[in-house]
């Protein structure tokens, strides 16, 4: 059996070395040069690297319907607009945070925005596969861009993580301040 991702889906044994190598490459790129803002082109490029390792249609929006857990991803026709809107909304808040003088306030804001973007990407489910891995890379990048160490995702509890995402998927709105994001924010804070 291969390595298990936090959502519980196993990589095939032959995929594990390539997936690990792709994730390490992407993490090194993020640490060396964090993106100035969230860019949809970066999301697709990171997924392309990861997707090539998984042997899937890489870097392109999915074309079919998808379910994960008890939730349906957005219809393929809505993916591009939803990802762009999520990133635009998040970038507005990240720009504002960069002007806050207090590091604790900036960190609180980055946790809030990263939880929002992560939950939205999982809900949108833009790719055929690799959505969680790609969303976790985006989360790492947001912390690095803001000048903070990213959460230690190796300590991530799969059950707590999935419970937080399920709460958002069933109760959340597109609002950055949605209370359904609180469990995911706690997950992120616990990993700092």
PDB file of C-alpha atoms in Angstrom:
ATOM      1  CA  UNK A   1       0.000   0.000   0.000  1.00  0.00           C
ATOM      2  CA  UNK A   2       1.247   3.519  -0.750  1.00  0.00           C
ATOM      3  CA  UNK A   3       1.385   6.618   1.411  1.00  0.00           C
ATOM      4  CA  UNK A   4      -1.919   7.936   2.677  1.00  0.00           C
ATOM      5  CA  UNK A   5      -2.830  11.563   2.130  1.00  0.00           C
ATOM      6  CA  UNK A   6      -4.780  13.459   4.830  1.00  0.00           C
ATOM      7  CA  UNK A   7      -8.054  12.798   3.020  1.00  0.00           C
ATOM      8  CA  UNK A   8      -7.348   9.086   3.131  1.00  0.00           C
ATOM      9  CA  UNK A   9      -6.691   8.350  -0.524  1.00  0.00           C
ATOM     10  CA  UNK A  10      -3.600   6.238  -1.021  1.00  0.00           C
ATOM     11  CA  UNK A  11      -1.042   6.947  -3.687  1.00  0.00           C
ATOM     12  CA  UNK A  12      -0.154   3.845  -5.654  1.00  0.00           C
ATOM     13  CA  UNK A  13       3.253   2.559  -4.480  1.00  0.00           C
ATOM     14  CA  UNK A  14       4.850   3.455  -7.809  1.00  0.00           C
ATOM     15  CA  UNK A  15       3.603   7.065  -7.442  1.00  0.00           C
ATOM     16  CA  UNK A  16       5.073   7.726  -3.993  1.00  0.00           C
ATOM     17  CA  UNK A  17       8.663   8.593  -5.050  1.00  0.00           C
ATOM     18  CA  UNK A  18       7.517  10.873  -7.879  1.00  0.00           C
ATOM     19  CA  UNK A  19       4.882  12.572  -5.710  1.00  0.00           C
ATOM     20  CA  UNK A  20       7.388  13.097  -2.891  1.00  0.00           C
ATOM     21  CA  UNK A  21       9.943  14.520  -5.313  1.00  0.00           C
ATOM     22  CA  UNK A  22       7.359  16.882  -6.835  1.00  0.00           C
ATOM     23  CA  UNK A  23       6.241  18.118  -3.410  1.00  0.00           C
ATOM     24  CA  UNK A  24       9.846  18.702  -2.308  1.00  0.00           C
ATOM     25  CA  UNK A  25      10.595  20.634  -5.499  1.00  0.00           C
ATOM     26  CA  UNK A  26       7.524  22.814  -5.036  1.00  0.00           C
ATOM     27  CA  UNK A  27       8.282  23.445  -1.356  1.00  0.00           C
ATOM     28  CA  UNK A  28      11.840  24.497  -2.234  1.00  0.00           C
ATOM     29  CA  UNK A  29      10.483  26.878  -4.869  1.00  0.00           C
ATOM     30  CA  UNK A  30       8.056  28.372  -2.344  1.00  0.00           C
ATOM     31  CA  UNK A  31      10.730  28.840   0.319  1.00  0.00           C
ATOM     32  CA  UNK A  32      13.218  30.325  -2.177  1.00  0.00           C
ATOM     33  CA  UNK A  33      10.793  32.746  -3.812  1.00  0.00           C
ATOM     34  CA  UNK A  34       7.327  33.026  -2.261  1.00  0.00           C
ATOM     35  CA  UNK A  35       4.807  34.560  -4.659  1.00  0.00           C
ATOM     36  CA  UNK A  36       3.994  38.229  -4.086  1.00  0.00           C
ATOM     37  CA  UNK A  37       0.262  37.541  -4.466  1.00  0.00           C
ATOM     38  CA  UNK A  38      -2.007  34.598  -5.115  1.00  0.00           C
ATOM     39  CA  UNK A  39      -2.027  33.927  -8.850  1.00  0.00           C
ATOM     40  CA  UNK A  40      -4.269  31.404 -10.586  1.00  0.00           C
ATOM     41  CA  UNK A  41      -1.406  30.699 -13.003  1.00  0.00           C
ATOM     42  CA  UNK A  42       0.759  29.603 -10.019  1.00  0.00           C
ATOM     43  CA  UNK A  43      -2.015  27.313  -8.785  1.00  0.00           C
ATOM     44  CA  UNK A  44      -2.207  25.644 -12.188  1.00  0.00           C
ATOM     45  CA  UNK A  45       1.595  25.459 -12.554  1.00  0.00           C
ATOM     46  CA  UNK A  46       2.014  23.869  -9.119  1.00  0.00           C
ATOM     47  CA  UNK A  47      -0.714  21.373  -9.919  1.00  0.00           C
ATOM     48  CA  UNK A  48       0.992  20.623 -13.247  1.00  0.00           C
ATOM     49  CA  UNK A  49       4.194  19.612 -11.425  1.00  0.00           C
ATOM     50  CA  UNK A  50       2.277  17.555  -8.892  1.00  0.00           C
ATOM     51  CA  UNK A  51      -0.115  16.133 -11.473  1.00  0.00           C
ATOM     52  CA  UNK A  52       2.714  14.906 -13.674  1.00  0.00           C
ATOM     53  CA  UNK A  53       3.922  12.851 -10.694  1.00  0.00           C
ATOM     54  CA  UNK A  54       0.423  11.469 -10.134  1.00  0.00           C
ATOM     55  CA  UNK A  55      -0.088  10.611 -13.786  1.00  0.00           C
ATOM     56  CA  UNK A  56      -3.234  12.724 -14.081  1.00  0.00           C
ATOM     57  CA  UNK A  57      -4.426  15.553 -16.312  1.00  0.00           C
ATOM     58  CA  UNK A  58      -2.131  18.146 -14.810  1.00  0.00           C
ATOM     59  CA  UNK A  59      -2.643  21.869 -14.365  1.00  0.00           C
ATOM     60  CA  UNK A  60      -6.006  22.014 -16.133  1.00  0.00           C
ATOM     61  CA  UNK A  61      -9.430  22.469 -14.602  1.00  0.00           C
ATOM     62  CA  UNK A  62     -11.453  19.295 -14.368  1.00  0.00           C
ATOM     63  CA  UNK A  63     -14.067  18.738 -17.043  1.00  0.00           C
ATOM     64  CA  UNK A  64     -16.368  16.324 -15.219  1.00  0.00           C
ATOM     65  CA  UNK A  65     -18.478  16.405 -12.091  1.00  0.00           C
ATOM     66  CA  UNK A  66     -16.951  15.223  -8.829  1.00  0.00           C
ATOM     67  CA  UNK A  67     -18.033  14.293  -5.329  1.00  0.00           C
ATOM     68  CA  UNK A  68     -15.812  14.101  -2.282  1.00  0.00           C
ATOM     69  CA  UNK A  69     -17.197  12.823   0.947  1.00  0.00           C
ATOM     70  CA  UNK A  70     -20.830  13.896   0.942  1.00  0.00           C
ATOM     71  CA  UNK A  71     -20.210  17.090  -0.999  1.00  0.00           C
ATOM     72  CA  UNK A  72     -20.372  17.914  -4.709  1.00  0.00           C
ATOM     73  CA  UNK A  73     -17.663  20.088  -6.251  1.00  0.00           C
ATOM     74  CA  UNK A  74     -18.699  23.070  -8.313  1.00  0.00           C
ATOM     75  CA  UNK A  75     -19.806  22.336 -11.861  1.00  0.00           C
ATOM     76  CA  UNK A  76     -16.845  22.542 -14.270  1.00  0.00           C
ATOM     77  CA  UNK A  77     -18.341  25.603 -15.972  1.00  0.00           C
ATOM     78  CA  UNK A  78     -18.072  27.571 -12.686  1.00  0.00           C
ATOM     79  CA  UNK A  79     -14.522  26.599 -11.678  1.00  0.00           C
ATOM     80  CA  UNK A  80     -12.514  29.332 -13.396  1.00  0.00           C
ATOM     81  CA  UNK A  81     -14.690  32.195 -12.156  1.00  0.00           C
ATOM     82  CA  UNK A  82     -14.836  30.764  -8.618  1.00  0.00           C
ATOM     83  CA  UNK A  83     -11.051  30.344  -8.335  1.00  0.00           C
ATOM     84  CA  UNK A  84     -10.417  33.833  -9.718  1.00  0.00           C
ATOM     85  CA  UNK A  85     -12.995  35.359  -7.336  1.00  0.00           C
ATOM     86  CA  UNK A  86     -11.525  33.497  -4.347  1.00  0.00           C
ATOM     87  CA  UNK A  87      -8.012  34.668  -5.168  1.00  0.00           C
ATOM     88  CA  UNK A  88      -9.107  38.271  -5.814  1.00  0.00           C
ATOM     89  CA  UNK A  89     -10.964  38.405  -2.487  1.00  0.00           C
ATOM     90  CA  UNK A  90      -8.020  36.871  -0.621  1.00  0.00           C
ATOM     91  CA  UNK A  91      -5.452  39.157  -2.284  1.00  0.00           C
ATOM     92  CA  UNK A  92      -7.412  42.240  -1.166  1.00  0.00           C
ATOM     93  CA  UNK A  93      -7.196  41.061   2.436  1.00  0.00           C
ATOM     94  CA  UNK A  94      -3.554  39.964   2.175  1.00  0.00           C
ATOM     95  CA  UNK A  95      -2.616  43.382   0.801  1.00  0.00           C
ATOM     96  CA  UNK A  96      -4.378  45.069   3.726  1.00  0.00           C
ATOM     97  CA  UNK A  97      -2.584  42.779   6.201  1.00  0.00           C
ATOM     98  CA  UNK A  98       0.812  43.805   4.866  1.00  0.00           C
ATOM     99  CA  UNK A  99       0.203  47.317   6.265  1.00  0.00           C
ATOM    100  CA  UNK A 100      -0.588  46.195   9.811  1.00  0.00           C
ATOM    101  CA  UNK A 101       2.281  47.089  12.168  1.00  0.00           C
ATOM    102  CA  UNK A 102       1.591  44.331  14.700  1.00  0.00           C
ATOM    103  CA  UNK A 103       2.933  40.882  13.750  1.00  0.00           C
ATOM    104  CA  UNK A 104       0.290  39.110  15.860  1.00  0.00           C
ATOM    105  CA  UNK A 105      -2.487  40.900  13.969  1.00  0.00           C
ATOM    106  CA  UNK A 106      -0.860  40.022  10.628  1.00  0.00           C
ATOM    107  CA  UNK A 107      -0.516  36.372  11.675  1.00  0.00           C
ATOM    108  CA  UNK A 108      -4.163  36.209  12.759  1.00  0.00           C
ATOM    109  CA  UNK A 109      -5.159  37.645   9.392  1.00  0.00           C
ATOM    110  CA  UNK A 110      -2.987  35.209   7.443  1.00  0.00           C
ATOM    111  CA  UNK A 111      -4.537  32.298   9.353  1.00  0.00           C
ATOM    112  CA  UNK A 112      -8.019  33.607   8.493  1.00  0.00           C
ATOM    113  CA  UNK A 113      -7.252  34.181   4.795  1.00  0.00           C
ATOM    114  CA  UNK A 114      -5.364  30.903   4.375  1.00  0.00           C
ATOM    115  CA  UNK A 115      -8.228  28.953   5.975  1.00  0.00           C
ATOM    116  CA  UNK A 116     -10.663  30.686   3.617  1.00  0.00           C
ATOM    117  CA  UNK A 117      -8.601  30.003   0.474  1.00  0.00           C
ATOM    118  CA  UNK A 118      -7.907  26.422   1.510  1.00  0.00           C
ATOM    119  CA  UNK A 119     -11.553  25.659   2.241  1.00  0.00           C
ATOM    120  CA  UNK A 120     -12.702  27.354  -0.971  1.00  0.00           C
ATOM    121  CA  UNK A 121     -10.216  25.409  -3.104  1.00  0.00           C
ATOM    122  CA  UNK A 122     -11.359  22.146  -1.542  1.00  0.00           C
ATOM    123  CA  UNK A 123     -15.018  23.095  -2.036  1.00  0.00           C
ATOM    124  CA  UNK A 124     -14.450  24.190  -5.652  1.00  0.00           C
ATOM    125  CA  UNK A 125     -12.325  21.085  -6.289  1.00  0.00           C
ATOM    126  CA  UNK A 126     -10.832  22.533  -9.504  1.00  0.00           C
ATOM    127  CA  UNK A 127      -8.721  19.527 -10.520  1.00  0.00           C
ATOM    128  CA  UNK A 128      -9.423  15.860 -11.210  1.00  0.00           C
ATOM    129  CA  UNK A 129      -7.075  14.824  -8.400  1.00  0.00           C
ATOM    130  CA  UNK A 130      -4.453  16.412  -6.186  1.00  0.00           C
ATOM    131  CA  UNK A 131      -6.743  19.189  -4.900  1.00  0.00           C
ATOM    132  CA  UNK A 132      -5.802  18.744  -1.240  1.00  0.00           C
ATOM    133  CA  UNK A 133      -2.073  18.568  -1.907  1.00  0.00           C
ATOM    134  CA  UNK A 134      -2.247  21.635  -4.122  1.00  0.00           C
ATOM    135  CA  UNK A 135      -4.389  23.563  -1.608  1.00  0.00           C
ATOM    136  CA  UNK A 136      -1.868  22.753   1.144  1.00  0.00           C
ATOM    137  CA  UNK A 137       0.935  24.119  -1.066  1.00  0.00           C
ATOM    138  CA  UNK A 138      -1.068  27.321  -1.510  1.00  0.00           C
ATOM    139  CA  UNK A 139      -1.505  27.527   2.274  1.00  0.00           C
ATOM    140  CA  UNK A 140       2.269  27.183   2.744  1.00  0.00           C
ATOM    141  CA  UNK A 141       2.873  29.884   0.148  1.00  0.00           C
ATOM    142  CA  UNK A 142       0.499  32.318   1.849  1.00  0.00           C
ATOM    143  CA  UNK A 143       2.417  32.107   5.121  1.00  0.00           C
ATOM    144  CA  UNK A 144       5.781  32.500   3.398  1.00  0.00           C
ATOM    145  CA  UNK A 145       4.557  35.474   1.372  1.00  0.00           C
ATOM    146  CA  UNK A 146       3.405  37.156   4.592  1.00  0.00           C
ATOM    147  CA  UNK A 147       6.808  36.529   6.196  1.00  0.00           C
ATOM    148  CA  UNK A 148       5.757  33.778   8.603  1.00  0.00           C
ATOM    149  CA  UNK A 149       6.874  30.190   8.977  1.00  0.00           C
ATOM    150  CA  UNK A 150       4.200  27.937   7.482  1.00  0.00           C
ATOM    151  CA  UNK A 151       2.208  25.437   9.512  1.00  0.00           C
ATOM    152  CA  UNK A 152       3.945  22.105  10.074  1.00  0.00           C
ATOM    153  CA  UNK A 153       1.593  20.016   7.958  1.00  0.00           C
ATOM    154  CA  UNK A 154       3.426  16.796   8.836  1.00  0.00           C
ATOM    155  CA  UNK A 155       1.620  16.993  12.204  1.00  0.00           C
ATOM    156  CA  UNK A 156      -1.783  17.278  10.534  1.00  0.00           C
ATOM    157  CA  UNK A 157      -4.426  14.991  12.036  1.00  0.00           C
ATOM    158  CA  UNK A 158      -6.421  13.582   9.136  1.00  0.00           C
ATOM    159  CA  UNK A 159      -9.620  13.197  11.165  1.00  0.00           C
ATOM    160  CA  UNK A 160      -9.527  16.723  12.612  1.00  0.00           C
ATOM    161  CA  UNK A 161      -8.627  18.187   9.203  1.00  0.00           C
ATOM    162  CA  UNK A 162     -11.447  16.382   7.397  1.00  0.00           C
ATOM    163  CA  UNK A 163     -13.934  17.284  10.120  1.00  0.00           C
ATOM    164  CA  UNK A 164     -13.022  20.974   9.774  1.00  0.00           C
ATOM    165  CA  UNK A 165     -13.347  20.849   5.983  1.00  0.00           C
ATOM    166  CA  UNK A 166     -16.660  18.991   6.177  1.00  0.00           C
ATOM    167  CA  UNK A 167     -18.043  21.623   8.541  1.00  0.00           C
ATOM    168  CA  UNK A 168     -17.174  24.340   6.040  1.00  0.00           C
ATOM    169  CA  UNK A 169     -18.469  22.353   3.064  1.00  0.00           C
ATOM    170  CA  UNK A 170     -21.850  21.895   4.702  1.00  0.00           C
ATOM    171  CA  UNK A 171     -22.256  25.142   6.655  1.00  0.00           C
ATOM    172  CA  UNK A 172     -19.934  27.657   5.076  1.00  0.00           C
ATOM    173  CA  UNK A 173     -20.581  30.545   2.779  1.00  0.00           C
ATOM    174  CA  UNK A 174     -18.245  32.411   0.472  1.00  0.00           C
ATOM    175  CA  UNK A 175     -17.624  34.907   3.289  1.00  0.00           C
ATOM    176  CA  UNK A 176     -14.087  35.261   4.625  1.00  0.00           C
ATOM    177  CA  UNK A 177     -15.513  35.782   8.125  1.00  0.00           C
ATOM    178  CA  UNK A 178     -17.782  32.712   8.038  1.00  0.00           C
ATOM    179  CA  UNK A 179     -17.927  31.010  11.491  1.00  0.00           C
ATOM    180  CA  UNK A 180     -17.811  27.619   9.743  1.00  0.00           C
ATOM    181  CA  UNK A 181     -14.124  28.380   9.056  1.00  0.00           C
ATOM    182  CA  UNK A 182     -13.289  28.488  12.786  1.00  0.00           C
ATOM    183  CA  UNK A 183     -12.419  24.769  13.100  1.00  0.00           C
ATOM    184  CA  UNK A 184     -10.074  24.985  10.104  1.00  0.00           C
ATOM    185  CA  UNK A 185      -8.443  28.122  11.535  1.00  0.00           C
ATOM    186  CA  UNK A 186      -7.873  26.182  14.773  1.00  0.00           C
ATOM    187  CA  UNK A 187      -6.297  23.306  12.832  1.00  0.00           C
ATOM    188  CA  UNK A 188      -3.894  25.762  11.188  1.00  0.00           C
ATOM    189  CA  UNK A 189      -3.075  27.550  14.466  1.00  0.00           C
ATOM    190  CA  UNK A 190      -2.345  24.227  16.160  1.00  0.00           C
ATOM    191  CA  UNK A 191       0.244  23.477  13.457  1.00  0.00           C
ATOM    192  CA  UNK A 192       2.193  26.735  13.910  1.00  0.00           C
TER     193      UNK A 192
END
